[in-house]
């Protein structure tokens, strides 16, 4: 991968990741967000955060299986930061448009609505990951500890999917695609590790 | 001076479009002027739904005479509420046979064959029979009835329905004294409603029910139209039930059968989750089994800073319906 290709791909990634926000802003300016703009904004920001989280989680397994794509790791932080960006917009939608900046209402919702509890927990798990995303933080923490800390992405992803399911009416399967994708991505990790071990053993024997 | 009964106002005049738009425009201007930068900021954010009322899409009320219904005034109409724009009523629907997204019914319900249409009457009646939609439309004068509509998902609308009390129809059905409940079945054809099993596991056809005295309450509406026109398909054409003091899912769309029964019938959402969706499902801010709080609601069609409002017991129709539940523990029979 030469420098120019990487820069080009990064530009495209930025544009792609900003597209959902641009779409919302365009809808806002043209008053085209549908009959329930609040719900539309909440769904678009939350759904984008979850989908980008799945993209982030796909990078490692793809690299392991196809070593020629190992340069993909250079995009992981970018995707991760956009996950945090959309999750923050999603939280802001809740604070501003659902709770109307009313702190007591917000707290009671977080405590009594299990889907909001799950969503909030997922967001809190993302916070230390976003805070330690700089090169300096990695050096300061040391690779091993940084890696261990960043395993929080797994419970965060699971909580995000639970957050999605818990708002559905019984029998409505809208989050199924994301759930299957997450299950595959989580299962891929031990599966790839096992496959690599077997290959190594075959080489040494 | 002659003081007679209220004049028969066609619904096109109840909500005269130009009047409505003028009102909207004025209100919008005042709001903007009063809240200045904040409102402009809101408009820039675009959540300003006031603009929706002057959106050309809200004026898609058909001009042609064959969708227009001749209607009369009803004293049972709800007053003092701003009507939700036609566009919002027809583009924000829960009609899962046509898909689970709010925008799906408007896109997919076009193929619903609303003519010819019959409604079977069966069960505990003197004589089972079938009514054609034309007969139903002629049975009684069609009334304009504005009702608040409260969805269990905590949003609400104000809809100018057209129809007459279901009790008028039930009298024509000659139910036996043993009939204690009424069950309704919605149209179902998997070839037409190809989206009914996409993203959902629901036992079709949609089935709902009411206790006999609830069905006989004069507010319960056999509904044929809204905004003075025949029902758009996505709103339950050609005939549906509207029960304004219950959550929206208690108001089945596109009904093909009315069955009088002795025991409490099974109902779709109660089958899906008896814990969350009770048989009664009266609008009740104090009971929320579902994921969403029922204390407040979001009024669709208003600017976002004006949408949240307190949910009223029985959706504000307590004076007319509270007697039905006297002595009942509504936290148990939710």
PDB file of C-alpha atoms in Angstrom, chain A:
ATOM      1  CA  UNK A   1       0.000   0.000   0.000  1.00  0.00           C
ATOM      2  CA  UNK A   2       1.609   3.202  -0.999  1.00  0.00           C
ATOM      3  CA  UNK A   3       1.011   6.477   0.787  1.00  0.00           C
ATOM      4  CA  UNK A   4      -1.157   7.971  -1.903  1.00  0.00           C
ATOM      5  CA  UNK A   5      -3.569   5.037  -1.960  1.00  0.00           C
ATOM      6  CA  UNK A   6      -3.876   5.151   1.813  1.00  0.00           C
ATOM      7  CA  UNK A   7      -4.623   8.870   1.744  1.00  0.00           C
ATOM      8  CA  UNK A   8      -7.217   8.328  -0.957  1.00  0.00           C
ATOM      9  CA  UNK A   9      -8.849   5.484   0.964  1.00  0.00           C
ATOM     10  CA  UNK A  10      -8.831   7.470   4.185  1.00  0.00           C
ATOM     11  CA  UNK A  11     -10.538  10.367   2.432  1.00  0.00           C
ATOM     12  CA  UNK A  12     -13.201   7.989   1.142  1.00  0.00           C
ATOM     13  CA  UNK A  13     -13.615   6.534   4.630  1.00  0.00           C
ATOM     14  CA  UNK A  14     -14.141   9.998   6.072  1.00  0.00           C
ATOM     15  CA  UNK A  15     -16.716  10.811   3.418  1.00  0.00           C
ATOM     16  CA  UNK A  16     -18.492   7.500   3.869  1.00  0.00           C
ATOM     17  CA  UNK A  17     -18.603   7.826   7.637  1.00  0.00           C
ATOM     18  CA  UNK A  18     -19.885  11.393   7.459  1.00  0.00           C
ATOM     19  CA  UNK A  19     -22.584  10.517   4.912  1.00  0.00           C
ATOM     20  CA  UNK A  20     -25.282   9.550   7.454  1.00  0.00           C
ATOM     21  CA  UNK A  21     -24.750  12.820   9.323  1.00  0.00           C
ATOM     22  CA  UNK A  22     -24.830  14.761   6.067  1.00  0.00           C
ATOM     23  CA  UNK A  23     -28.052  12.969   5.150  1.00  0.00           C
ATOM     24  CA  UNK A  24     -29.603  13.968   8.483  1.00  0.00           C
ATOM     25  CA  UNK A  25     -28.468  17.558   8.122  1.00  0.00           C
ATOM     26  CA  UNK A  26     -29.797  17.769   4.591  1.00  0.00           C
ATOM     27  CA  UNK A  27     -33.105  16.340   5.794  1.00  0.00           C
ATOM     28  CA  UNK A  28     -33.116  18.892   8.606  1.00  0.00           C
ATOM     29  CA  UNK A  29     -32.486  21.873   6.374  1.00  0.00           C
ATOM     30  CA  UNK A  30     -35.092  20.784   3.831  1.00  0.00           C
ATOM     31  CA  UNK A  31     -37.523  19.788   6.595  1.00  0.00           C
ATOM     32  CA  UNK A  32     -37.550  16.281   5.253  1.00  0.00           C
ATOM     33  CA  UNK A  33     -36.911  14.119   8.286  1.00  0.00           C
ATOM     34  CA  UNK A  34     -40.335  12.509   8.169  1.00  0.00           C
ATOM     35  CA  UNK A  35     -43.300  12.743  10.516  1.00  0.00           C
ATOM     36  CA  UNK A  36     -41.170  11.991  13.606  1.00  0.00           C
ATOM     37  CA  UNK A  37     -37.782  13.717  13.169  1.00  0.00           C
ATOM     38  CA  UNK A  38     -36.695  12.907  16.727  1.00  0.00           C
ATOM     39  CA  UNK A  39     -37.118   9.202  16.177  1.00  0.00           C
ATOM     40  CA  UNK A  40     -35.429   9.465  12.792  1.00  0.00           C
ATOM     41  CA  UNK A  41     -32.393  11.224  14.287  1.00  0.00           C
ATOM     42  CA  UNK A  42     -32.214   8.774  17.198  1.00  0.00           C
ATOM     43  CA  UNK A  43     -32.447   5.751  14.910  1.00  0.00           C
ATOM     44  CA  UNK A  44     -30.002   7.006  12.275  1.00  0.00           C
ATOM     45  CA  UNK A  45     -27.289   7.977  14.764  1.00  0.00           C
ATOM     46  CA  UNK A  46     -27.681   4.794  16.833  1.00  0.00           C
ATOM     47  CA  UNK A  47     -27.850   2.509  13.840  1.00  0.00           C
ATOM     48  CA  UNK A  48     -24.807   4.137  12.238  1.00  0.00           C
ATOM     49  CA  UNK A  49     -22.824   3.768  15.472  1.00  0.00           C
ATOM     50  CA  UNK A  50     -23.698   0.072  15.657  1.00  0.00           C
ATOM     51  CA  UNK A  51     -22.913  -0.615  12.001  1.00  0.00           C
ATOM     52  CA  UNK A  52     -19.562   1.157  12.213  1.00  0.00           C
ATOM     53  CA  UNK A  53     -18.822  -0.813  15.369  1.00  0.00           C
ATOM     54  CA  UNK A  54     -19.351  -3.990  13.370  1.00  0.00           C
ATOM     55  CA  UNK A  55     -17.012  -2.680  10.664  1.00  0.00           C
ATOM     56  CA  UNK A  56     -14.393  -1.973  13.336  1.00  0.00           C
ATOM     57  CA  UNK A  57     -14.766  -5.496  14.687  1.00  0.00           C
ATOM     58  CA  UNK A  58     -14.460  -6.984  11.206  1.00  0.00           C
ATOM     59  CA  UNK A  59     -10.995  -5.564  10.575  1.00  0.00           C
ATOM     60  CA  UNK A  60      -9.004  -7.931  12.793  1.00  0.00           C
ATOM     61  CA  UNK A  61     -10.505 -11.208  11.527  1.00  0.00           C
ATOM     62  CA  UNK A  62     -10.191 -10.075   7.906  1.00  0.00           C
ATOM     63  CA  UNK A  63      -6.495  -9.291   8.455  1.00  0.00           C
ATOM     64  CA  UNK A  64      -5.885 -12.649  10.085  1.00  0.00           C
ATOM     65  CA  UNK A  65      -7.525 -14.607   7.307  1.00  0.00           C
ATOM     66  CA  UNK A  66      -6.109 -12.520   4.459  1.00  0.00           C
ATOM     67  CA  UNK A  67      -2.613 -11.281   5.377  1.00  0.00           C
ATOM     68  CA  UNK A  68      -2.527  -9.165   2.216  1.00  0.00           C
ATOM     69  CA  UNK A  69      -5.124  -6.914   3.865  1.00  0.00           C
ATOM     70  CA  UNK A  70      -3.059  -6.320   6.981  1.00  0.00           C
ATOM     71  CA  UNK A  71      -2.883  -2.594   6.114  1.00  0.00           C
ATOM     72  CA  UNK A  72      -6.582  -2.404   7.079  1.00  0.00           C
ATOM     73  CA  UNK A  73      -5.484  -1.963  10.692  1.00  0.00           C
ATOM     74  CA  UNK A  74      -4.571   1.595   9.812  1.00  0.00           C
ATOM     75  CA  UNK A  75      -8.288   2.291   9.400  1.00  0.00           C
ATOM     76  CA  UNK A  76      -9.431   0.723  12.631  1.00  0.00           C
ATOM     77  CA  UNK A  77      -8.948   3.742  14.843  1.00  0.00           C
ATOM     78  CA  UNK A  78     -10.719   5.985  12.331  1.00  0.00           C
ATOM     79  CA  UNK A  79     -13.777   3.724  12.295  1.00  0.00           C
ATOM     80  CA  UNK A  80     -13.642   3.422  16.065  1.00  0.00           C
ATOM     81  CA  UNK A  81     -13.628   7.187  16.494  1.00  0.00           C
ATOM     82  CA  UNK A  82     -16.660   7.476  14.216  1.00  0.00           C
ATOM     83  CA  UNK A  83     -18.414   4.842  16.352  1.00  0.00           C
ATOM     84  CA  UNK A  84     -17.815   7.085  19.342  1.00  0.00           C
ATOM     85  CA  UNK A  85     -18.864  10.164  17.387  1.00  0.00           C
ATOM     86  CA  UNK A  86     -22.237   8.704  16.367  1.00  0.00           C
ATOM     87  CA  UNK A  87     -22.801   7.139  19.783  1.00  0.00           C
ATOM     88  CA  UNK A  88     -22.253  10.598  21.292  1.00  0.00           C
ATOM     89  CA  UNK A  89     -24.753  12.150  18.869  1.00  0.00           C
ATOM     90  CA  UNK A  90     -27.149   9.354  19.768  1.00  0.00           C
ATOM     91  CA  UNK A  91     -26.755  10.107  23.485  1.00  0.00           C
ATOM     92  CA  UNK A  92     -27.160  13.798  22.805  1.00  0.00           C
ATOM     93  CA  UNK A  93     -30.437  13.067  20.992  1.00  0.00           C
ATOM     94  CA  UNK A  94     -31.646  11.293  24.104  1.00  0.00           C
ATOM     95  CA  UNK A  95     -30.540  14.080  26.441  1.00  0.00           C
ATOM     96  CA  UNK A  96     -31.880  16.929  24.333  1.00  0.00           C
ATOM     97  CA  UNK A  97     -34.841  15.650  22.362  1.00  0.00           C
ATOM     98  CA  UNK A  98     -36.160  12.864  24.601  1.00  0.00           C
ATOM     99  CA  UNK A  99     -35.349  14.102  28.094  1.00  0.00           C
ATOM    100  CA  UNK A 100     -35.408  17.793  27.176  1.00  0.00           C
ATOM    101  CA  UNK A 101     -32.247  18.389  29.267  1.00  0.00           C
ATOM    102  CA  UNK A 102     -34.275  17.392  32.321  1.00  0.00           C
ATOM    103  CA  UNK A 103     -31.745  15.618  34.556  1.00  0.00           C
ATOM    104  CA  UNK A 104     -34.206  13.888  36.883  1.00  0.00           C
ATOM    105  CA  UNK A 105     -36.229  12.619  33.941  1.00  0.00           C
ATOM    106  CA  UNK A 106     -33.055  11.360  32.317  1.00  0.00           C
ATOM    107  CA  UNK A 107     -31.886   9.546  35.419  1.00  0.00           C
ATOM    108  CA  UNK A 108     -35.251   7.923  36.002  1.00  0.00           C
ATOM    109  CA  UNK A 109     -35.301   6.747  32.385  1.00  0.00           C
ATOM    110  CA  UNK A 110     -31.788   5.310  32.681  1.00  0.00           C
ATOM    111  CA  UNK A 111     -32.780   3.442  35.826  1.00  0.00           C
ATOM    112  CA  UNK A 112     -36.246   2.223  34.871  1.00  0.00           C
ATOM    113  CA  UNK A 113     -35.982   1.557  31.118  1.00  0.00           C
ATOM    114  CA  UNK A 114     -33.811  -1.462  30.628  1.00  0.00           C
ATOM    115  CA  UNK A 115     -33.065  -0.631  26.987  1.00  0.00           C
ATOM    116  CA  UNK A 116     -31.769   2.774  28.036  1.00  0.00           C
ATOM    117  CA  UNK A 117     -29.744   1.190  30.848  1.00  0.00           C
ATOM    118  CA  UNK A 118     -28.108  -1.131  28.320  1.00  0.00           C
ATOM    119  CA  UNK A 119     -27.459   1.691  25.859  1.00  0.00           C
ATOM    120  CA  UNK A 120     -25.958   3.896  28.535  1.00  0.00           C
ATOM    121  CA  UNK A 121     -23.733   1.069  29.749  1.00  0.00           C
ATOM    122  CA  UNK A 122     -22.493   0.501  26.201  1.00  0.00           C
ATOM    123  CA  UNK A 123     -21.655   4.188  25.891  1.00  0.00           C
ATOM    124  CA  UNK A 124     -19.794   4.257  29.210  1.00  0.00           C
ATOM    125  CA  UNK A 125     -17.681   1.330  28.007  1.00  0.00           C
ATOM    126  CA  UNK A 126     -16.773   3.273  24.872  1.00  0.00           C
ATOM    127  CA  UNK A 127     -15.539   6.277  26.864  1.00  0.00           C
ATOM    128  CA  UNK A 128     -12.166   4.858  28.047  1.00  0.00           C
ATOM    129  CA  UNK A 129     -11.580   3.449  24.568  1.00  0.00           C
ATOM    130  CA  UNK A 130     -12.058   6.837  22.923  1.00  0.00           C
ATOM    131  CA  UNK A 131      -9.906   8.496  25.593  1.00  0.00           C
ATOM    132  CA  UNK A 132      -6.996   6.106  24.960  1.00  0.00           C
ATOM    133  CA  UNK A 133      -7.067   6.260  21.196  1.00  0.00           C
ATOM    134  CA  UNK A 134      -4.042   8.500  20.790  1.00  0.00           C
ATOM    135  CA  UNK A 135      -0.557   7.225  20.022  1.00  0.00           C
ATOM    136  CA  UNK A 136       0.630   8.762  23.274  1.00  0.00           C
ATOM    137  CA  UNK A 137      -1.944   6.831  25.279  1.00  0.00           C
ATOM    138  CA  UNK A 138      -0.867   3.568  23.653  1.00  0.00           C
ATOM    139  CA  UNK A 139       2.776   4.233  24.507  1.00  0.00           C
ATOM    140  CA  UNK A 140       1.918   5.305  28.025  1.00  0.00           C
ATOM    141  CA  UNK A 141      -0.250   2.273  28.710  1.00  0.00           C
ATOM    142  CA  UNK A 142       1.972  -0.212  26.949  1.00  0.00           C
ATOM    143  CA  UNK A 143       0.656  -2.388  24.153  1.00  0.00           C
ATOM    144  CA  UNK A 144      -0.392  -5.253  26.353  1.00  0.00           C
ATOM    145  CA  UNK A 145      -2.425  -3.209  28.806  1.00  0.00           C
ATOM    146  CA  UNK A 146      -3.866  -1.129  25.976  1.00  0.00           C
ATOM    147  CA  UNK A 147      -4.982  -4.298  24.219  1.00  0.00           C
ATOM    148  CA  UNK A 148      -6.555  -5.630  27.368  1.00  0.00           C
ATOM    149  CA  UNK A 149      -8.412  -2.362  27.967  1.00  0.00           C
ATOM    150  CA  UNK A 150      -9.691  -2.333  24.423  1.00  0.00           C
ATOM    151  CA  UNK A 151     -11.312  -5.720  24.863  1.00  0.00           C
ATOM    152  CA  UNK A 152     -14.127  -3.593  26.341  1.00  0.00           C
ATOM    153  CA  UNK A 153     -15.298  -3.209  22.774  1.00  0.00           C
ATOM    154  CA  UNK A 154     -16.812  -6.711  22.976  1.00  0.00           C
ATOM    155  CA  UNK A 155     -19.167  -6.139  25.911  1.00  0.00           C
ATOM    156  CA  UNK A 156     -19.972  -2.697  24.440  1.00  0.00           C
ATOM    157  CA  UNK A 157     -21.031  -4.288  21.139  1.00  0.00           C
ATOM    158  CA  UNK A 158     -23.116  -6.942  22.885  1.00  0.00           C
ATOM    159  CA  UNK A 159     -24.831  -4.298  25.019  1.00  0.00           C
ATOM    160  CA  UNK A 160     -25.527  -2.183  21.944  1.00  0.00           C
ATOM    161  CA  UNK A 161     -27.295  -5.105  20.266  1.00  0.00           C
ATOM    162  CA  UNK A 162     -29.259  -5.852  23.454  1.00  0.00           C
ATOM    163  CA  UNK A 163     -30.181  -2.146  23.578  1.00  0.00           C
ATOM    164  CA  UNK A 164     -31.592  -2.554  20.063  1.00  0.00           C
ATOM    165  CA  UNK A 165     -33.578  -5.726  20.881  1.00  0.00           C
ATOM    166  CA  UNK A 166     -35.059  -4.354  24.079  1.00  0.00           C
ATOM    167  CA  UNK A 167     -36.873  -1.576  22.220  1.00  0.00           C
ATOM    168  CA  UNK A 168     -38.526  -3.948  19.794  1.00  0.00           C
ATOM    169  CA  UNK A 169     -42.062  -5.166  20.175  1.00  0.00           C
ATOM    170  CA  UNK A 170     -42.203  -8.920  20.817  1.00  0.00           C
ATOM    171  CA  UNK A 171     -41.897 -10.758  17.504  1.00  0.00           C
ATOM    172  CA  UNK A 172     -40.301  -7.878  15.621  1.00  0.00           C
ATOM    173  CA  UNK A 173     -36.911  -9.001  14.338  1.00  0.00           C
ATOM    174  CA  UNK A 174     -35.383  -5.791  13.022  1.00  0.00           C
ATOM    175  CA  UNK A 175     -32.050  -6.218  14.890  1.00  0.00           C
ATOM    176  CA  UNK A 176     -31.539  -9.729  13.520  1.00  0.00           C
ATOM    177  CA  UNK A 177     -29.003  -8.785  10.806  1.00  0.00           C
ATOM    178  CA  UNK A 178     -26.782  -6.918  13.247  1.00  0.00           C
ATOM    179  CA  UNK A 179     -27.081  -9.722  15.778  1.00  0.00           C
ATOM    180  CA  UNK A 180     -25.988 -12.378  13.301  1.00  0.00           C
ATOM    181  CA  UNK A 181     -23.123 -10.188  12.098  1.00  0.00           C
ATOM    182  CA  UNK A 182     -21.902  -9.620  15.648  1.00  0.00           C
ATOM    183  CA  UNK A 183     -22.183 -13.321  16.489  1.00  0.00           C
ATOM    184  CA  UNK A 184     -20.112 -14.226  13.427  1.00  0.00           C
ATOM    185  CA  UNK A 185     -17.476 -11.595  14.230  1.00  0.00           C
ATOM    186  CA  UNK A 186     -17.203 -12.720  17.846  1.00  0.00           C
ATOM    187  CA  UNK A 187     -17.063 -16.411  16.946  1.00  0.00           C
ATOM    188  CA  UNK A 188     -14.468 -15.709  14.243  1.00  0.00           C
ATOM    189  CA  UNK A 189     -11.848 -14.776  16.833  1.00  0.00           C
ATOM    190  CA  UNK A 190     -11.486 -18.094  18.684  1.00  0.00           C
ATOM    191  CA  UNK A 191     -12.106 -19.940  15.400  1.00  0.00           C
ATOM    192  CA  UNK A 192      -9.212 -18.181  13.673  1.00  0.00           C
ATOM    193  CA  UNK A 193      -6.938 -18.648  16.696  1.00  0.00           C
ATOM    194  CA  UNK A 194      -7.699 -22.364  16.708  1.00  0.00           C
ATOM    195  CA  UNK A 195      -7.077 -22.649  12.981  1.00  0.00           C
ATOM    196  CA  UNK A 196      -3.738 -20.797  13.252  1.00  0.00           C
ATOM    197  CA  UNK A 197      -2.619 -23.017  16.129  1.00  0.00           C
ATOM    198  CA  UNK A 198      -3.413 -26.105  14.124  1.00  0.00           C
ATOM    199  CA  UNK A 199      -1.470 -24.770  11.170  1.00  0.00           C
ATOM    200  CA  UNK A 200       1.543 -23.931  13.344  1.00  0.00           C
ATOM    201  CA  UNK A 201       1.477 -27.357  14.900  1.00  0.00           C
ATOM    202  CA  UNK A 202       1.350 -28.897  11.445  1.00  0.00           C
ATOM    203  CA  UNK A 203       4.449 -26.897  10.484  1.00  0.00           C
ATOM    204  CA  UNK A 204       6.454 -27.771  13.612  1.00  0.00           C
ATOM    205  CA  UNK A 205       5.557 -31.467  13.337  1.00  0.00           C
TER     206      UNK A 205
END
